PDB file of C-alpha atoms in Angstrom:
ATOM      1  CA  MET S  23      -7.767   5.343  36.317  1.00  0.00           C
ATOM      2  CA  TYR S  24      -6.918   8.847  35.140  1.00  0.00           C
ATOM      3  CA  LYS S  25      -7.381  11.716  36.894  1.00  0.00           C
ATOM      4  CA  LYS S  26      -7.510  14.308  33.920  1.00  0.00           C
ATOM      5  CA  ASN S  27      -8.481  14.554  30.355  1.00  0.00           C
ATOM      6  CA  ILE S  28      -7.191  16.267  27.991  1.00  0.00           C
ATOM      7  CA  HIS S  29      -7.801  17.462  24.434  1.00  0.00           C
ATOM      8  CA  LEU S  30      -3.772  17.747  22.803  1.00  0.00           C
ATOM      9  CA  LEU S  31      -3.421  20.328  19.791  1.00  0.00           C
ATOM     10  CA  TYR S  32      -0.161  18.953  18.906  1.00  0.00           C
ATOM     11  CA  SER S  33       2.038  21.015  16.477  1.00  0.00           C
ATOM     12  CA  PRO S  34       4.621  19.149  14.492  1.00  0.00           C
ATOM     13  CA  THR S  35       6.133  22.018  12.927  1.00  0.00           C
ATOM     14  CA  LEU S  36       5.365  25.761  12.455  1.00  0.00           C
ATOM     15  CA  ALA S  37       6.525  25.811   9.217  1.00  0.00           C
ATOM     16  CA  CYS S  38       3.819  26.894   6.591  1.00  0.00           C
ATOM     17  CA  ASN S  39       3.296  26.526   2.663  1.00  0.00           C
ATOM     18  CA  LEU S  40       1.572  29.689   2.944  1.00  0.00           C
ATOM     19  CA  SER S  41       2.039  33.348   3.755  1.00  0.00           C
ATOM     20  CA  CYS S  42      -0.976  34.621   5.096  1.00  0.00           C
ATOM     21  CA  GLN S  43      -1.334  38.443   5.580  1.00  0.00           C
ATOM     22  CA  TYR S  44      -2.461  38.386   9.022  1.00  0.00           C
ATOM     23  CA  CYS S  45      -0.837  35.228  10.256  1.00  0.00           C
ATOM     24  CA  TYR S  46      -0.124  35.128  14.320  1.00  0.00           C
ATOM     25  CA  LEU S  47       3.440  32.897  13.726  1.00  0.00           C
ATOM     26  CA  GLY S  48       5.018  36.055  11.630  1.00  0.00           C
ATOM     27  CA  GLU S  49       8.315  34.360  10.150  1.00  0.00           C
ATOM     28  CA  GLN S  50       8.132  31.343  12.035  1.00  0.00           C
ATOM     29  CA  THR S  51       6.715  29.331   9.184  1.00  0.00           C
ATOM     30  CA  SER S  52       9.469  29.878   7.509  1.00  0.00           C
ATOM     31  CA  ASN S  53      10.220  26.056   5.863  1.00  0.00           C
ATOM     32  CA  ALA S  54      13.797  26.122   7.079  1.00  0.00           C
ATOM     33  CA  LEU S  55      13.335  24.122   9.435  1.00  0.00           C
ATOM     34  CA  ILE S  56      10.697  20.932   7.731  1.00  0.00           C
ATOM     35  CA  LYS S  57      13.476  18.553   7.662  1.00  0.00           C
ATOM     36  CA  LYS S  58      14.434  19.041  11.700  1.00  0.00           C
ATOM     37  CA  ASP S  59      10.937  18.916  12.008  1.00  0.00           C
ATOM     38  CA  SER S  60      10.244  15.782  10.204  1.00  0.00           C
ATOM     39  CA  GLU S  61      12.681  14.083  12.184  1.00  0.00           C
ATOM     40  CA  LYS S  62      11.204  15.110  15.674  1.00  0.00           C
ATOM     41  CA  ALA S  63       7.646  14.823  14.968  1.00  0.00           C
ATOM     42  CA  VAL S  64       6.807  11.198  15.415  1.00  0.00           C
ATOM     43  CA  PRO S  65       9.213  11.097  18.806  1.00  0.00           C
ATOM     44  CA  THR S  66       7.776  14.172  20.014  1.00  0.00           C
ATOM     45  CA  LEU S  67       4.553  12.760  19.665  1.00  0.00           C
ATOM     46  CA  LYS S  68       5.382   8.823  21.437  1.00  0.00           C
ATOM     47  CA  TYR S  69       7.124  10.838  24.558  1.00  0.00           C
ATOM     48  CA  ALA S  70       4.067  13.514  25.034  1.00  0.00           C
ATOM     49  CA  LEU S  71       1.695  10.724  24.667  1.00  0.00           C
ATOM     50  CA  GLY S  72       3.294   8.467  27.284  1.00  0.00           C
ATOM     51  CA  LYS S  73       4.466  10.966  29.718  1.00  0.00           C
ATOM     52  CA  PHE S  74       0.908  12.454  30.038  1.00  0.00           C
ATOM     53  CA  LEU S  75      -0.644   9.068  30.621  1.00  0.00           C
ATOM     54  CA  LYS S  76       2.443   7.837  33.161  1.00  0.00           C
ATOM     55  CA  GLU S  77       0.605  11.367  34.941  1.00  0.00           C
ATOM     56  CA  GLY S  78      -2.724   9.568  34.973  1.00  0.00           C
ATOM     57  CA  ILE S  79      -4.191  12.375  32.366  1.00  0.00           C
ATOM     58  CA  LEU S  80      -5.411  10.759  29.159  1.00  0.00           C
ATOM     59  CA  PRO S  81      -5.438  12.877  25.561  1.00  0.00           C
ATOM     60  CA  PHE S  82      -9.119  12.032  24.567  1.00  0.00           C
ATOM     61  CA  ASN S  83      -8.684  13.992  21.834  1.00  0.00           C
ATOM     62  CA  VAL S  84      -4.992  14.126  19.509  1.00  0.00           C
ATOM     63  CA  SER S  85      -5.365  17.069  16.795  1.00  0.00           C
ATOM     64  CA  LEU S  86      -2.928  18.149  14.668  1.00  0.00           C
ATOM     65  CA  HIS S  87      -2.409  21.694  13.729  1.00  0.00           C
ATOM     66  CA  GLY S  88       0.422  24.032  12.547  1.00  0.00           C
ATOM     67  CA  GLY S  89       2.141  25.778  10.684  1.00  0.00           C
ATOM     68  CA  GLU S  90       0.727  23.811   7.731  1.00  0.00           C
ATOM     69  CA  VAL S  91       1.214  19.483   9.007  1.00  0.00           C
ATOM     70  CA  THR S  92       0.568  18.371   5.724  1.00  0.00           C
ATOM     71  CA  ILE S  93       3.963  19.947   4.878  1.00  0.00           C
ATOM     72  CA  LEU S  94       5.439  17.536   6.846  1.00  0.00           C
ATOM     73  CA  PRO S  95       6.733  14.498   4.130  1.00  0.00           C
ATOM     74  CA  ASN S  96       4.076  11.320   3.614  1.00  0.00           C
ATOM     75  CA  GLN S  97       6.009   8.595   5.533  1.00  0.00           C
ATOM     76  CA  VAL S  98       6.248  11.116   8.564  1.00  0.00           C
ATOM     77  CA  LEU S  99       2.143  11.847   8.838  1.00  0.00           C
ATOM     78  CA  GLU S 100       1.505   8.557   8.157  1.00  0.00           C
ATOM     79  CA  GLU S 101       3.582   7.908  11.283  1.00  0.00           C
ATOM     80  CA  LEU S 102       1.707  10.032  13.207  1.00  0.00           C
ATOM     81  CA  PHE S 103      -1.502   9.217  12.015  1.00  0.00           C
ATOM     82  CA  GLU S 104      -0.772   5.615  12.972  1.00  0.00           C
ATOM     83  CA  ILE S 105       0.434   6.779  16.252  1.00  0.00           C
ATOM     84  CA  ILE S 106      -2.662   8.854  17.387  1.00  0.00           C
ATOM     85  CA  ARG S 107      -4.977   5.521  15.846  1.00  0.00           C
ATOM     86  CA  THR S 108      -3.069   3.160  18.234  1.00  0.00           C
ATOM     87  CA  HIS S 109      -3.459   5.901  21.455  1.00  0.00           C
ATOM     88  CA  TYR S 110      -7.116   5.806  20.495  1.00  0.00           C
ATOM     89  CA  ILE S 111      -7.647   1.790  20.350  1.00  0.00           C
ATOM     90  CA  LYS S 112      -5.394   1.458  23.704  1.00  0.00           C
ATOM     91  CA  ASN S 113      -7.446   3.428  25.230  1.00  0.00           C
ATOM     92  CA  PHE S 114     -10.785   3.063  23.323  1.00  0.00           C
ATOM     93  CA  ASP S 115     -12.908   2.034  27.008  1.00  0.00           C
ATOM     94  CA  GLU S 116     -11.766   5.036  28.859  1.00  0.00           C
ATOM     95  CA  ILE S 117     -12.270   7.601  26.136  1.00  0.00           C
ATOM     96  CA  ASN S 118     -15.683   6.130  25.722  1.00  0.00           C
ATOM     97  CA  ALA S 119     -16.523   6.267  29.492  1.00  0.00           C
ATOM     98  CA  LEU S 120     -16.001  10.093  29.129  1.00  0.00           C
ATOM     99  CA  GLY S 121     -18.495  10.590  25.997  1.00  0.00           C
ATOM    100  CA  HIS S 122     -15.748  10.642  23.322  1.00  0.00           C
ATOM    101  CA  LYS S 123     -16.272   9.108  20.197  1.00  0.00           C
ATOM    102  CA  LYS S 124     -12.835  10.206  18.358  1.00  0.00           C
ATOM    103  CA  SER S 125     -11.287   7.163  16.721  1.00  0.00           C
ATOM    104  CA  TYR S 126      -9.548   8.794  14.083  1.00  0.00           C
ATOM    105  CA  PRO S 127      -6.435  11.039  13.774  1.00  0.00           C
ATOM    106  CA  HIS S 128      -7.737  14.764  13.139  1.00  0.00           C
ATOM    107  CA  ILE S 129      -5.794  17.500  11.406  1.00  0.00           C
ATOM    108  CA  LYS S 130      -6.525  21.149  10.587  1.00  0.00           C
ATOM    109  CA  THR S 131      -5.484  22.190   6.759  1.00  0.00           C
ATOM    110  CA  ASN S 132      -4.864  25.191   4.447  1.00  0.00           C
ATOM    111  CA  LEU S 133      -6.261  22.161   1.646  1.00  0.00           C
ATOM    112  CA  TYR S 134      -3.088  23.130   0.067  1.00  0.00           C
ATOM    113  CA  ARG S 135      -1.715  19.676  -0.479  1.00  0.00           C
ATOM    114  CA  PHE S 136      -4.880  17.852  -0.128  1.00  0.00           C
ATOM    115  CA  SER S 137      -5.322  16.506  -3.702  1.00  0.00           C
ATOM    116  CA  SER S 138      -2.402  14.816  -3.269  1.00  0.00           C
ATOM    117  CA  GLN S 139      -2.440  13.298  -0.251  1.00  0.00           C
ATOM    118  CA  TYR S 140      -5.886  12.776  -0.459  1.00  0.00           C
ATOM    119  CA  GLU S 141      -5.034   8.697  -0.849  1.00  0.00           C
ATOM    120  CA  LEU S 142      -3.672   8.847   2.570  1.00  0.00           C
ATOM    121  CA  MET S 143      -6.275  10.917   4.130  1.00  0.00           C
ATOM    122  CA  GLU S 144      -8.852   8.437   3.180  1.00  0.00           C
ATOM    123  CA  LYS S 145      -6.414   5.438   4.236  1.00  0.00           C
ATOM    124  CA  HIS S 146      -6.675   6.706   8.419  1.00  0.00           C
ATOM    125  CA  LYS S 147      -9.599   8.156   8.000  1.00  0.00           C
ATOM    126  CA  VAL S 148      -8.149  11.367   8.659  1.00  0.00           C
ATOM    127  CA  SER S 149     -11.091  13.883   9.761  1.00  0.00           C
ATOM    128  CA  ILE S 150     -10.252  17.620   8.755  1.00  0.00           C
ATOM    129  CA  SER S 151     -10.698  21.596   9.392  1.00  0.00           C
ATOM    130  CA  ALA S 152      -9.977  22.965   6.897  1.00  0.00           C
ATOM    131  CA  SER S 153      -9.024  26.687   6.903  1.00  0.00           C
ATOM    132  CA  ILE S 154     -10.329  28.625   4.367  1.00  0.00           C
ATOM    133  CA  ASP S 155     -11.764  32.524   4.405  1.00  0.00           C
ATOM    134  CA  LEU S 156     -15.019  33.421   3.471  1.00  0.00           C
ATOM    135  CA  PRO S 157     -16.281  35.303   0.883  1.00  0.00           C
ATOM    136  CA  LEU S 158     -13.351  32.994  -1.218  1.00  0.00           C
ATOM    137  CA  PHE S 159     -12.362  36.134  -2.950  1.00  0.00           C
ATOM    138  CA  LEU S 160     -10.360  37.470   0.187  1.00  0.00           C
ATOM    139  CA  HIS S 161      -8.636  33.784   0.816  1.00  0.00           C
ATOM    140  CA  GLY S 162      -7.154  34.404  -2.795  1.00  0.00           C
ATOM    141  CA  LYS S 163      -6.437  37.985  -1.300  1.00  0.00           C
ATOM    142  CA  TYR S 164      -4.838  37.039   1.989  1.00  0.00           C
ATOM    143  CA  ARG S 165      -3.611  33.156   1.796  1.00  0.00           C
ATOM    144  CA  THR S 166      -1.315  33.308  -0.966  1.00  0.00           C
ATOM    145  CA  THR S 167       1.553  30.875  -1.465  1.00  0.00           C
ATOM    146  CA  LYS S 168       5.318  31.816   0.386  1.00  0.00           C
ATOM    147  CA  GLY S 169       5.985  33.448  -3.034  1.00  0.00           C
ATOM    148  CA  GLY S 170       3.235  35.885  -3.524  1.00  0.00           C
ATOM    149  CA  LYS S 171       0.679  33.700  -5.314  1.00  0.00           C
ATOM    150  CA  ASP S 172      -2.871  33.555  -5.450  1.00  0.00           C
ATOM    151  CA  TRP S 173      -3.781  29.975  -5.103  1.00  0.00           C
ATOM    152  CA  LEU S 174      -7.266  30.248  -5.271  1.00  0.00           C
ATOM    153  CA  PRO S 175      -8.340  28.237  -8.011  1.00  0.00           C
ATOM    154  CA  VAL S 176      -6.885  25.439  -6.274  1.00  0.00           C
ATOM    155  CA  THR S 177      -8.068  26.007  -3.193  1.00  0.00           C
ATOM    156  CA  ILE S 178     -11.839  25.936  -4.790  1.00  0.00           C
ATOM    157  CA  GLU S 179     -10.633  22.159  -6.437  1.00  0.00           C
ATOM    158  CA  ASN S 180      -9.556  21.266  -3.055  1.00  0.00           C
ATOM    159  CA  ILE S 181     -12.752  22.630  -1.429  1.00  0.00           C
ATOM    160  CA  ARG S 182     -15.407  20.346  -4.110  1.00  0.00           C
ATOM    161  CA  LEU S 183     -12.679  17.560  -3.395  1.00  0.00           C
ATOM    162  CA  LEU S 184     -13.119  18.031   0.195  1.00  0.00           C
ATOM    163  CA  ALA S 185     -17.108  18.083  -0.421  1.00  0.00           C
ATOM    164  CA  LYS S 186     -16.719  14.378  -1.642  1.00  0.00           C
ATOM    165  CA  TYR S 187     -14.442  13.578   1.121  1.00  0.00           C
ATOM    166  CA  PRO S 188     -15.640  10.132   3.324  1.00  0.00           C
ATOM    167  CA  TYR S 189     -14.998  11.312   6.568  1.00  0.00           C
ATOM    168  CA  GLY S 190     -15.339  14.134   9.150  1.00  0.00           C
ATOM    169  CA  LYS S 191     -14.526  17.043   7.249  1.00  0.00           C
ATOM    170  CA  LYS S 192     -15.329  21.264   8.395  1.00  0.00           C
ATOM    171  CA  LEU S 193     -14.185  24.589   7.037  1.00  0.00           C
ATOM    172  CA  SER S 194     -13.013  27.105   9.919  1.00  0.00           C
ATOM    173  CA  SER S 195     -12.228  30.765   8.798  1.00  0.00           C
ATOM    174  CA  THR S 196     -10.678  33.738  10.105  1.00  0.00           C
ATOM    175  CA  ILE S 197     -12.749  36.614   9.921  1.00  0.00           C
ATOM    176  CA  CYS S 198     -11.283  40.188  10.043  1.00  0.00           C
ATOM    177  CA  SER S 199     -13.128  43.590   9.660  1.00  0.00           C
ATOM    178  CA  GLU S 200     -12.659  43.103   5.620  1.00  0.00           C
ATOM    179  CA  HIS S 201     -14.492  39.884   6.101  1.00  0.00           C
ATOM    180  CA  LEU S 202     -17.528  40.792   7.876  1.00  0.00           C
ATOM    181  CA  GLU S 203     -18.162  43.954   5.614  1.00  0.00           C
ATOM    182  CA  ASP S 204     -18.861  41.379   3.034  1.00  0.00           C
TER     183      ASP S 204
END
């Protein structure tokens, strides 16, 4: 039925709560547009999924990325998760026939708000890819808040919480020469 299948990496906002020294988005991560992004995130995803399907393109995997997706209001995140879940259910047979087992939303996150959003993530069985620098002291050095504050103790608490999270989870890390020296 579908002539092509894709992994859809959707960035509903470029805004971020951190100011990572090596971020390729630079000033685009300003939170100034978060209200506008919050209003557009849901209709844009609905439109994109509808357009892809109409054109015979099946998104077999939908991942939320940013900026930092979790700075969107929880109500917006909940709607995005429901849209993705509904997409997987409606297209289950086709996705499964391709050999993909996706049936729940996925996000890439810096974990900054993870403890306050744990129940929301758990409710929707969201698989989580946490972006963490290793070794952790470099995470503290390079990934500061917008105000320049080190939040490494919170990072460690949220990594421990992620370890207990009952659904899909993984860590990814940005590597530069200083990381490799350690």
